[in-house]
Backbone atoms as SQL, in Angstrom:
CREATE TABLE atoms (id INTEGER PRIMARY KEY, chain TEXT, resi INTEGER, resn TEXT, atom TEXT, x REAL, y REAL, z REAL);
INSERT INTO atoms VALUES
  (1, 'A', 1, 'MET', 'N', 92.741, 110.338, 91.961),
  (2, 'A', 1, 'MET', 'CA', 92.954, 109.960, 93.333),
  (3, 'A', 1, 'MET', 'C', 92.594, 108.487, 93.540),
  (4, 'A', 2, 'LEU', 'N', 91.358, 108.132, 93.222),
  (5, 'A', 2, 'LEU', 'CA', 90.947, 106.744, 93.413),
  (6, 'A', 2, 'LEU', 'C', 91.716, 105.796, 92.498),
  (7, 'A', 3, 'GLN', 'N', 92.133, 106.292, 91.342),
  (8, 'A', 3, 'GLN', 'CA', 92.926, 105.468, 90.424),
  (9, 'A', 3, 'GLN', 'C', 94.252, 105.069, 91.074),
  (10, 'A', 4, 'SER', 'N', 94.916, 106.013, 91.742),
  (11, 'A', 4, 'SER', 'CA', 96.198, 105.688, 92.370),
  (12, 'A', 4, 'SER', 'C', 96.003, 104.743, 93.552),
  (13, 'A', 5, 'VAL', 'N', 94.914, 104.907, 94.299),
  (14, 'A', 5, 'VAL', 'CA', 94.628, 103.987, 95.407),
  (15, 'A', 5, 'VAL', 'C', 94.323, 102.597, 94.860),
  (16, 'A', 6, 'TRP', 'N', 93.540, 102.531, 93.792),
  (17, 'A', 6, 'TRP', 'CA', 93.210, 101.243, 93.184),
  (18, 'A', 6, 'TRP', 'C', 94.469, 100.542, 92.681),
  (19, 'A', 7, 'GLU', 'N', 95.380, 101.295, 92.050),
  (20, 'A', 7, 'GLU', 'CA', 96.637, 100.707, 91.579),
  (21, 'A', 7, 'GLU', 'C', 97.464, 100.186, 92.750),
  (22, 'A', 8, 'SER', 'N', 97.473, 100.916, 93.855),
  (23, 'A', 8, 'SER', 'CA', 98.209, 100.454, 95.033),
  (24, 'A', 8, 'SER', 'C', 97.625, 99.157, 95.568),
  (25, 'A', 9, 'LEU', 'N', 96.308, 99.053, 95.575),
  (26, 'A', 9, 'LEU', 'CA', 95.677, 97.822, 96.044),
  (27, 'A', 9, 'LEU', 'C', 95.932, 96.663, 95.086),
  (28, 'A', 10, 'GLN', 'N', 95.951, 96.945, 93.788),
  (29, 'A', 10, 'GLN', 'CA', 96.235, 95.891, 92.814),
  (30, 'A', 10, 'GLN', 'C', 97.682, 95.417, 92.914),
  (31, 'A', 11, 'ASN', 'N', 98.584, 96.299, 93.298),
  (32, 'A', 11, 'ASN', 'CA', 100.001, 95.954, 93.430),
  (33, 'A', 11, 'ASN', 'C', 100.348, 95.605, 94.871),
  (34, 'A', 12, 'PHE', 'N', 99.418, 94.970, 95.573),
  (35, 'A', 12, 'PHE', 'CA', 99.622, 94.687, 96.993),
  (36, 'A', 12, 'PHE', 'C', 100.823, 93.790, 97.266),
  (37, 'A', 13, 'ASP', 'N', 101.244, 93.021, 96.276),
  (38, 'A', 13, 'ASP', 'CA', 102.367, 92.111, 96.483),
  (39, 'A', 13, 'ASP', 'C', 103.631, 92.566, 95.761),
  (40, 'A', 14, 'ASP', 'N', 103.626, 93.774, 95.242),
  (41, 'A', 14, 'ASP', 'CA', 104.779, 94.296, 94.500),
  (42, 'A', 14, 'ASP', 'C', 105.613, 95.188, 95.413),
  (43, 'A', 15, 'PHE', 'N', 106.706, 94.641, 95.920),
  (44, 'A', 15, 'PHE', 'CA', 107.593, 95.395, 96.797),
  (45, 'A', 15, 'PHE', 'C', 108.770, 95.991, 96.024),
  (46, 'A', 16, 'SER', 'N', 108.781, 95.815, 94.717),
  (47, 'A', 16, 'SER', 'CA', 109.841, 96.404, 93.894),
  (48, 'A', 16, 'SER', 'C', 109.264, 97.615, 93.176),
  (49, 'A', 17, 'GLY', 'N', 110.121, 98.391, 92.602),
  (50, 'A', 17, 'GLY', 'CA', 109.656, 99.569, 91.885),
  (51, 'A', 17, 'GLY', 'C', 109.533, 100.776, 92.789),
  (52, 'A', 18, 'ARG', 'N', 108.726, 101.726, 92.339),
  (53, 'A', 18, 'ARG', 'CA', 108.609, 103.000, 93.040),
  (54, 'A', 18, 'ARG', 'C', 107.156, 103.428, 93.114),
  (55, 'A', 19, 'ALA', 'N', 106.862, 104.263, 94.110),
  (56, 'A', 19, 'ALA', 'CA', 105.536, 104.870, 94.246),
  (57, 'A', 19, 'ALA', 'C', 105.734, 106.369, 94.439),
  (58, 'A', 20, 'THR', 'N', 104.999, 107.148, 93.685),
  (59, 'A', 20, 'THR', 'CA', 105.114, 108.600, 93.799),
  (60, 'A', 20, 'THR', 'C', 104.529, 109.069, 95.126),
  (61, 'A', 21, 'ARG', 'N', 104.854, 110.310, 95.490),
  (62, 'A', 21, 'ARG', 'CA', 104.272, 110.871, 96.707),
  (63, 'A', 21, 'ARG', 'C', 102.750, 110.923, 96.585),
  (64, 'A', 22, 'TYR', 'N', 102.270, 111.305, 95.418),
  (65, 'A', 22, 'TYR', 'CA', 100.826, 111.396, 95.182),
  (66, 'A', 22, 'TYR', 'C', 100.154, 110.048, 95.442),
  (67, 'A', 23, 'GLU', 'N', 100.697, 109.011, 94.825),
  (68, 'A', 23, 'GLU', 'CA', 100.121, 107.672, 94.995),
  (69, 'A', 23, 'GLU', 'C', 100.154, 107.255, 96.454),
  (70, 'A', 24, 'PHE', 'N', 101.279, 107.441, 97.121),
  (71, 'A', 24, 'PHE', 'CA', 101.415, 106.999, 98.503),
  (72, 'A', 24, 'PHE', 'C', 100.478, 107.754, 99.436),
  (73, 'A', 25, 'TRP', 'N', 100.480, 109.089, 99.351),
  (74, 'A', 25, 'TRP', 'CA', 99.710, 109.870, 100.324),
  (75, 'A', 25, 'TRP', 'C', 98.212, 109.672, 100.167),
  (76, 'A', 26, 'TRP', 'N', 97.722, 109.501, 98.942),
  (77, 'A', 26, 'TRP', 'CA', 96.296, 109.221, 98.797),
  (78, 'A', 26, 'TRP', 'C', 95.955, 107.858, 99.379),
  (79, 'A', 27, 'PHE', 'N', 96.827, 106.877, 99.183),
  (80, 'A', 27, 'PHE', 'CA', 96.602, 105.564, 99.781),
  (81, 'A', 27, 'PHE', 'C', 96.621, 105.676, 101.302),
  (82, 'A', 28, 'PHE', 'N', 97.575, 106.416, 101.838),
  (83, 'A', 28, 'PHE', 'CA', 97.708, 106.583, 103.288),
  (84, 'A', 28, 'PHE', 'C', 96.461, 107.244, 103.877),
  (85, 'A', 29, 'VAL', 'N', 95.971, 108.318, 103.256),
  (86, 'A', 29, 'VAL', 'CA', 94.790, 109.032, 103.750),
  (87, 'A', 29, 'VAL', 'C', 93.575, 108.111, 103.747),
  (88, 'A', 30, 'LEU', 'N', 93.359, 107.402, 102.656),
  (89, 'A', 30, 'LEU', 'CA', 92.216, 106.492, 102.612),
  (90, 'A', 30, 'LEU', 'C', 92.380, 105.330, 103.591),
  (91, 'A', 31, 'PHE', 'N', 93.601, 104.852, 103.778),
  (92, 'A', 31, 'PHE', 'CA', 93.898, 103.791, 104.743),
  (93, 'A', 31, 'PHE', 'C', 93.478, 104.237, 106.147),
  (94, 'A', 32, 'VAL', 'N', 93.880, 105.432, 106.537),
  (95, 'A', 32, 'VAL', 'CA', 93.553, 105.950, 107.870),
  (96, 'A', 32, 'VAL', 'C', 92.048, 106.207, 107.997),
  (97, 'A', 33, 'LEU', 'N', 91.440, 106.782, 106.963),
  (98, 'A', 33, 'LEU', 'CA', 89.995, 107.047, 107.010),
  (99, 'A', 33, 'LEU', 'C', 89.179, 105.762, 107.105),
  (100, 'A', 34, 'VAL', 'N', 89.552, 104.762, 106.321),
  (101, 'A', 34, 'VAL', 'CA', 88.825, 103.484, 106.363),
  (102, 'A', 34, 'VAL', 'C', 88.958, 102.848, 107.737),
  (103, 'A', 35, 'LEU', 'N', 90.171, 102.837, 108.290),
  (104, 'A', 35, 'LEU', 'CA', 90.347, 102.243, 109.620),
  (105, 'A', 35, 'LEU', 'C', 89.562, 103.008, 110.682),
  (106, 'A', 36, 'GLY', 'N', 89.564, 104.336, 110.592),
  (107, 'A', 36, 'GLY', 'CA', 88.801, 105.131, 111.558),
  (108, 'A', 36, 'GLY', 'C', 87.308, 104.886, 111.453),
  (109, 'A', 37, 'LEU', 'N', 86.796, 104.814, 110.239),
  (110, 'A', 37, 'LEU', 'CA', 85.369, 104.575, 110.025),
  (111, 'A', 37, 'LEU', 'C', 84.968, 103.184, 110.505),
  (112, 'A', 38, 'VAL', 'N', 85.773, 102.196, 110.178),
  (113, 'A', 38, 'VAL', 'CA', 85.451, 100.824, 110.584),
  (114, 'A', 38, 'VAL', 'C', 85.560, 100.681, 112.102),
  (115, 'A', 39, 'GLU', 'N', 86.512, 101.361, 112.726),
  (116, 'A', 39, 'GLU', 'CA', 86.609, 101.291, 114.188),
  (117, 'A', 39, 'GLU', 'C', 85.380, 101.921, 114.837),
  (118, 'A', 40, 'PHE', 'N', 84.866, 102.969, 114.237),
  (119, 'A', 40, 'PHE', 'CA', 83.644, 103.604, 114.740),
  (120, 'A', 40, 'PHE', 'C', 82.475, 102.624, 114.684),
  (121, 'A', 41, 'ILE', 'N', 82.449, 101.792, 113.646),
  (122, 'A', 41, 'ILE', 'CA', 81.370, 100.810, 113.487),
  (123, 'A', 41, 'ILE', 'C', 81.550, 99.653, 114.471),
  (124, 'A', 42, 'HIS', 'N', 82.753, 99.054, 114.468),
  (125, 'A', 42, 'HIS', 'CA', 83.009, 97.919, 115.362),
  (126, 'A', 42, 'HIS', 'C', 84.517, 97.725, 115.520),
  (127, 'A', 43, 'PRO', 'N', 85.047, 97.796, 116.751),
  (128, 'A', 43, 'PRO', 'CA', 86.500, 97.689, 116.961),
  (129, 'A', 43, 'PRO', 'C', 87.111, 96.363, 116.498),
  (130, 'A', 44, 'VAL', 'N', 86.403, 95.262, 116.665),
  (131, 'A', 44, 'VAL', 'CA', 86.950, 93.969, 116.246),
  (132, 'A', 44, 'VAL', 'C', 87.052, 93.912, 114.728),
  (133, 'A', 45, 'LEU', 'N', 86.067, 94.444, 114.049),
  (134, 'A', 45, 'LEU', 'CA', 86.092, 94.496, 112.596),
  (135, 'A', 45, 'LEU', 'C', 87.264, 95.349, 112.111),
  (136, 'A', 46, 'MET', 'N', 87.570, 96.418, 112.854),
  (137, 'A', 46, 'MET', 'CA', 88.705, 97.275, 112.497),
  (138, 'A', 46, 'MET', 'C', 90.007, 96.484, 112.519),
  (139, 'A', 47, 'SER', 'N', 90.171, 95.609, 113.484),
  (140, 'A', 47, 'SER', 'CA', 91.379, 94.786, 113.554),
  (141, 'A', 47, 'SER', 'C', 91.502, 93.888, 112.331),
  (142, 'A', 48, 'MET', 'N', 90.406, 93.319, 111.904),
  (143, 'A', 48, 'MET', 'CA', 90.439, 92.448, 110.727),
  (144, 'A', 48, 'MET', 'C', 90.750, 93.239, 109.458),
  (145, 'A', 49, 'VAL', 'N', 90.152, 94.422, 109.322),
  (146, 'A', 49, 'VAL', 'CA', 90.420, 95.263, 108.154),
  (147, 'A', 49, 'VAL', 'C', 91.878, 95.714, 108.165),
  (148, 'A', 50, 'ALA', 'N', 92.413, 96.044, 109.338),
  (149, 'A', 50, 'ALA', 'CA', 93.813, 96.464, 109.442),
  (150, 'A', 50, 'ALA', 'C', 94.751, 95.342, 109.004),
  (151, 'A', 51, 'ILE', 'N', 94.438, 94.121, 109.379),
  (152, 'A', 51, 'ILE', 'CA', 95.274, 92.985, 108.979),
  (153, 'A', 51, 'ILE', 'C', 95.230, 92.801, 107.465),
  (154, 'A', 52, 'VAL', 'N', 94.042, 92.956, 106.877),
  (155, 'A', 52, 'VAL', 'CA', 93.897, 92.799, 105.423),
  (156, 'A', 52, 'VAL', 'C', 94.655, 93.899, 104.681),
  (157, 'A', 53, 'LEU', 'N', 94.611, 95.126, 105.188),
  (158, 'A', 53, 'LEU', 'CA', 95.252, 96.254, 104.507),
  (159, 'A', 53, 'LEU', 'C', 96.735, 96.412, 104.841),
  (160, 'A', 54, 'LEU', 'N', 97.243, 95.615, 105.772),
  (161, 'A', 54, 'LEU', 'CA', 98.646, 95.754, 106.173),
  (162, 'A', 54, 'LEU', 'C', 99.606, 95.456, 105.024),
  (163, 'A', 55, 'LEU', 'N', 99.392, 94.386, 104.297),
  (164, 'A', 55, 'LEU', 'CA', 100.292, 94.028, 103.196),
  (165, 'A', 55, 'LEU', 'C', 100.305, 95.089, 102.089),
  (166, 'A', 56, 'PRO', 'N', 99.135, 95.563, 101.616),
  (167, 'A', 56, 'PRO', 'CA', 99.189, 96.639, 100.614),
  (168, 'A', 56, 'PRO', 'C', 99.870, 97.899, 101.142),
  (169, 'A', 57, 'PHE', 'N', 99.662, 98.216, 102.423),
  (170, 'A', 57, 'PHE', 'CA', 100.302, 99.398, 102.996),
  (171, 'A', 57, 'PHE', 'C', 101.817, 99.237, 103.028),
  (172, 'A', 58, 'LEU', 'N', 102.292, 98.079, 103.464),
  (173, 'A', 58, 'LEU', 'CA', 103.742, 97.855, 103.503),
  (174, 'A', 58, 'LEU', 'C', 104.341, 97.875, 102.101),
  (175, 'A', 59, 'ALA', 'N', 103.611, 97.362, 101.124),
  (176, 'A', 59, 'ALA', 'CA', 104.112, 97.358, 99.747),
  (177, 'A', 59, 'ALA', 'C', 104.237, 98.773, 99.202),
  (178, 'A', 60, 'VAL', 'N', 103.197, 99.592, 99.363),
  (179, 'A', 60, 'VAL', 'CA', 103.263, 100.959, 98.831),
  (180, 'A', 60, 'VAL', 'C', 104.262, 101.794, 99.628),
  (181, 'A', 61, 'SER', 'N', 104.401, 101.524, 100.914),
  (182, 'A', 61, 'SER', 'CA', 105.390, 102.238, 101.723),
  (183, 'A', 61, 'SER', 'C', 106.810, 101.876, 101.296),
  (184, 'A', 62, 'THR', 'N', 107.038, 100.611, 101.010),
  (185, 'A', 62, 'THR', 'CA', 108.348, 100.175, 100.520),
  (186, 'A', 62, 'THR', 'C', 108.677, 100.851, 99.200),
  (187, 'A', 63, 'ARG', 'N', 107.716, 100.881, 98.289),
  (188, 'A', 63, 'ARG', 'CA', 107.950, 101.535, 96.996),
  (189, 'A', 63, 'ARG', 'C', 108.164, 103.035, 97.159),
  (190, 'A', 64, 'ARG', 'N', 107.455, 103.663, 98.111),
  (191, 'A', 64, 'ARG', 'CA', 107.618, 105.107, 98.337),
  (192, 'A', 64, 'ARG', 'C', 109.004, 105.415, 98.896),
  (193, 'A', 65, 'LEU', 'N', 109.457, 104.633, 99.868),
  (194, 'A', 65, 'LEU', 'CA', 110.792, 104.860, 100.432),
  (195, 'A', 65, 'LEU', 'C', 111.863, 104.655, 99.372),
  (196, 'A', 66, 'ARG', 'N', 111.680, 103.655, 98.539),
  (197, 'A', 66, 'ARG', 'CA', 112.641, 103.416, 97.462),
  (198, 'A', 66, 'ARG', 'C', 112.645, 104.593, 96.485),
  (199, 'A', 67, 'ASP', 'N', 111.472, 105.148, 96.196),
  (200, 'A', 67, 'ASP', 'CA', 111.372, 106.297, 95.296),
  (201, 'A', 67, 'ASP', 'C', 112.050, 107.530, 95.898),
  (202, 'A', 68, 'ALA', 'N', 112.014, 107.649, 97.223),
  (203, 'A', 68, 'ALA', 'CA', 112.647, 108.787, 97.901),
  (204, 'A', 68, 'ALA', 'C', 114.143, 108.573, 98.094),
  (205, 'A', 69, 'GLY', 'N', 114.664, 107.439, 97.651),
  (206, 'A', 69, 'GLY', 'CA', 116.093, 107.172, 97.779),
  (207, 'A', 69, 'GLY', 'C', 116.490, 106.643, 99.146),
  (208, 'A', 70, 'GLN', 'N', 115.533, 106.122, 99.896),
  (209, 'A', 70, 'GLN', 'CA', 115.798, 105.607, 101.239),
  (210, 'A', 70, 'GLN', 'C', 115.637, 104.090, 101.255),
  (211, 'A', 71, 'SER', 'N', 116.189, 103.485, 102.290),
  (212, 'A', 71, 'SER', 'CA', 116.056, 102.043, 102.453),
  (213, 'A', 71, 'SER', 'C', 114.662, 101.700, 102.981),
  (214, 'A', 72, 'PRO', 'N', 114.033, 100.686, 102.418),
  (215, 'A', 72, 'PRO', 'CA', 112.726, 100.263, 102.949),
  (216, 'A', 72, 'PRO', 'C', 112.799, 99.768, 104.393),
  (217, 'A', 73, 'TRP', 'N', 113.976, 99.449, 104.858),
  (218, 'A', 73, 'TRP', 'CA', 114.137, 98.994, 106.240),
  (219, 'A', 73, 'TRP', 'C', 113.789, 100.083, 107.257),
  (220, 'A', 74, 'TRP', 'N', 113.703, 101.332, 106.816),
  (221, 'A', 74, 'TRP', 'CA', 113.295, 102.417, 107.715),
  (222, 'A', 74, 'TRP', 'C', 111.895, 102.172, 108.277),
  (223, 'A', 75, 'GLN', 'N', 111.118, 101.332, 107.624),
  (224, 'A', 75, 'GLN', 'CA', 109.771, 101.039, 108.126),
  (225, 'A', 75, 'GLN', 'C', 109.797, 100.399, 109.508),
  (226, 'A', 76, 'LEU', 'N', 110.901, 99.763, 109.845),
  (227, 'A', 76, 'LEU', 'CA', 111.004, 99.162, 111.176),
  (228, 'A', 76, 'LEU', 'C', 110.944, 100.212, 112.280),
  (229, 'A', 77, 'MET', 'N', 111.239, 101.469, 111.946),
  (230, 'A', 77, 'MET', 'CA', 111.156, 102.544, 112.938),
  (231, 'A', 77, 'MET', 'C', 109.721, 102.745, 113.420),
  (232, 'A', 78, 'MET', 'N', 108.741, 102.264, 112.655),
  (233, 'A', 78, 'MET', 'CA', 107.348, 102.397, 113.091),
  (234, 'A', 78, 'MET', 'C', 107.058, 101.534, 114.315),
  (235, 'A', 79, 'LEU', 'N', 107.971, 100.631, 114.644),
  (236, 'A', 79, 'LEU', 'CA', 107.776, 99.756, 115.801),
  (237, 'A', 79, 'LEU', 'C', 108.218, 100.397, 117.106),
  (238, 'A', 80, 'VAL', 'N', 108.926, 101.525, 117.042),
  (239, 'A', 80, 'VAL', 'CA', 109.381, 102.210, 118.254),
  (240, 'A', 80, 'VAL', 'C', 108.562, 103.490, 118.440),
  (241, 'A', 81, 'PRO', 'N', 108.435, 103.952, 119.687),
  (242, 'A', 81, 'PRO', 'CA', 107.668, 105.178, 119.916),
  (243, 'A', 81, 'PRO', 'C', 108.227, 106.353, 119.107),
  (244, 'A', 82, 'PHE', 'N', 107.359, 107.079, 118.496),
  (245, 'A', 82, 'PHE', 'CA', 107.662, 108.263, 117.687),
  (246, 'A', 82, 'PHE', 'C', 108.484, 107.951, 116.441),
  (247, 'A', 83, 'GLY', 'N', 108.748, 106.688, 116.171),
  (248, 'A', 83, 'GLY', 'CA', 109.489, 106.316, 114.968),
  (249, 'A', 83, 'GLY', 'C', 108.717, 106.623, 113.700),
  (250, 'A', 84, 'ILE', 'N', 107.397, 106.654, 113.807),
  (251, 'A', 84, 'ILE', 'CA', 106.570, 106.972, 112.645),
  (252, 'A', 84, 'ILE', 'C', 106.892, 108.363, 112.118),
  (253, 'A', 85, 'LEU', 'N', 107.308, 109.275, 113.002),
  (254, 'A', 85, 'LEU', 'CA', 107.642, 110.636, 112.565),
  (255, 'A', 85, 'LEU', 'C', 108.845, 110.631, 111.634),
  (256, 'A', 86, 'ILE', 'N', 109.824, 109.788, 111.917),
  (257, 'A', 86, 'ILE', 'CA', 111.003, 109.679, 111.052),
  (258, 'A', 86, 'ILE', 'C', 110.597, 109.097, 109.703),
  (259, 'A', 87, 'VAL', 'N', 109.786, 108.057, 109.746),
  (260, 'A', 87, 'VAL', 'CA', 109.350, 107.418, 108.504),
  (261, 'A', 87, 'VAL', 'C', 108.486, 108.377, 107.681),
  (262, 'A', 88, 'MET', 'N', 107.636, 109.145, 108.341),
  (263, 'A', 88, 'MET', 'CA', 106.801, 110.115, 107.619),
  (264, 'A', 88, 'MET', 'C', 107.658, 111.189, 106.950),
  (265, 'A', 89, 'TYR', 'N', 108.741, 111.563, 107.594),
  (266, 'A', 89, 'TYR', 'CA', 109.664, 112.522, 106.979),
  (267, 'A', 89, 'TYR', 'C', 110.217, 111.943, 105.675),
  (268, 'A', 90, 'TYR', 'N', 110.623, 110.681, 105.702),
  (269, 'A', 90, 'TYR', 'CA', 111.152, 110.043, 104.491),
  (270, 'A', 90, 'TYR', 'C', 110.065, 109.844, 103.435),
  (271, 'A', 91, 'TRP', 'N', 108.846, 109.548, 103.873),
  (272, 'A', 91, 'TRP', 'CA', 107.746, 109.416, 102.913),
  (273, 'A', 91, 'TRP', 'C', 107.505, 110.725, 102.172),
  (274, 'A', 92, 'ALA', 'N', 107.703, 111.845, 102.857),
  (275, 'A', 92, 'ALA', 'CA', 107.422, 113.162, 102.272),
  (276, 'A', 92, 'ALA', 'C', 108.557, 113.684, 101.402),
  (277, 'A', 93, 'MET', 'N', 109.710, 113.031, 101.440),
  (278, 'A', 93, 'MET', 'CA', 110.852, 113.504, 100.658),
  (279, 'A', 93, 'MET', 'C', 110.585, 113.387, 99.159),
  (280, 'A', 94, 'PRO', 'N', 111.081, 114.366, 98.390),
  (281, 'A', 94, 'PRO', 'CA', 110.939, 114.256, 96.934),
  (282, 'A', 94, 'PRO', 'C', 111.891, 113.211, 96.372),
  (283, 'A', 95, 'ARG', 'N', 111.639, 112.831, 95.155),
  (284, 'A', 95, 'ARG', 'CA', 112.509, 111.885, 94.457),
  (285, 'A', 95, 'ARG', 'C', 113.867, 112.552, 94.228),
  (286, 'A', 96, 'PRO', 'N', 114.972, 111.863, 94.534),
  (287, 'A', 96, 'PRO', 'CA', 116.292, 112.459, 94.273),
  (288, 'A', 96, 'PRO', 'C', 116.537, 112.609, 92.773),
  (289, 'A', 97, 'GLU', 'N', 117.423, 113.535, 92.439),
  (290, 'A', 97, 'GLU', 'CA', 117.728, 113.790, 91.026),
  (291, 'A', 97, 'GLU', 'C', 118.344, 112.570, 90.352),
  (292, 'A', 98, 'GLN', 'N', 119.255, 111.894, 91.048),
  (293, 'A', 98, 'GLN', 'CA', 119.887, 110.691, 90.498),
  (294, 'A', 98, 'GLN', 'C', 119.428, 109.487, 91.305),
  (295, 'A', 99, 'PRO', 'N', 119.269, 108.344, 90.656),
  (296, 'A', 99, 'PRO', 'CA', 118.866, 107.151, 91.402),
  (297, 'A', 99, 'PRO', 'C', 119.975, 106.726, 92.360),
  (298, 'A', 100, 'PRO', 'N', 119.619, 105.995, 93.420),
  (299, 'A', 100, 'PRO', 'CA', 120.638, 105.499, 94.344),
  (300, 'A', 100, 'PRO', 'C', 121.677, 104.651, 93.619),
  (301, 'A', 101, 'ALA', 'N', 122.853, 104.552, 94.200),
  (302, 'A', 101, 'ALA', 'CA', 123.965, 103.836, 93.569),
  (303, 'A', 101, 'ALA', 'C', 123.609, 102.390, 93.248),
  (304, 'A', 102, 'THR', 'N', 122.739, 101.788, 94.017),
  (305, 'A', 102, 'THR', 'CA', 122.380, 100.388, 93.773),
  (306, 'A', 102, 'THR', 'C', 121.515, 100.222, 92.536),
  (307, 'A', 103, 'GLU', 'N', 120.922, 101.307, 92.030),
  (308, 'A', 103, 'GLU', 'CA', 120.047, 101.205, 90.865),
  (309, 'A', 103, 'GLU', 'C', 120.651, 101.814, 89.611),
  (310, 'A', 104, 'ARG', 'N', 121.853, 102.338, 89.691),
  (311, 'A', 104, 'ARG', 'CA', 122.481, 102.933, 88.511),
  (312, 'A', 104, 'ARG', 'C', 123.014, 101.839, 87.594),
  (313, 'A', 105, 'PRO', 'N', 123.023, 102.092, 86.307),
  (314, 'A', 105, 'PRO', 'CA', 123.634, 101.123, 85.392),
  (315, 'A', 105, 'PRO', 'C', 125.110, 100.926, 85.732),
  (316, 'A', 106, 'SER', 'N', 125.636, 99.745, 85.477),
  (317, 'A', 106, 'SER', 'CA', 127.003, 99.413, 85.882),
  (318, 'A', 106, 'SER', 'C', 128.062, 100.237, 85.167),
  (319, 'A', 107, 'GLY', 'N', 127.761, 100.842, 84.037),
  (320, 'A', 107, 'GLY', 'CA', 128.754, 101.613, 83.286),
  (321, 'A', 107, 'GLY', 'C', 128.974, 103.016, 83.818),
  (322, 'A', 108, 'GLN', 'N', 128.278, 103.423, 84.875),
  (323, 'A', 108, 'GLN', 'CA', 128.408, 104.799, 85.369),
  (324, 'A', 108, 'GLN', 'C', 129.112, 104.868, 86.680);
């Protein structure tokens, strides 16, 4: 569990590739727990921690959506009310059997 979270933090600037459901959801759970704990301690500190963790979260979310066969642009739905529910549905999707057409070798 902590290994997958640590890898996500180390790959904070890697928006290419894929992230498994396991890797993403453990990162997401710890992300929410850390923000909740820090907000309990001090709300201003929570804002600073959220800003620091935003880039790693967007990176692992982008890799997770790509792994689920969806466009990373779906993350923009988090900016509208209840849009997070749509994005969470895509985060929970299993990996498709075949890679998306944009990632298939040119001979197929």
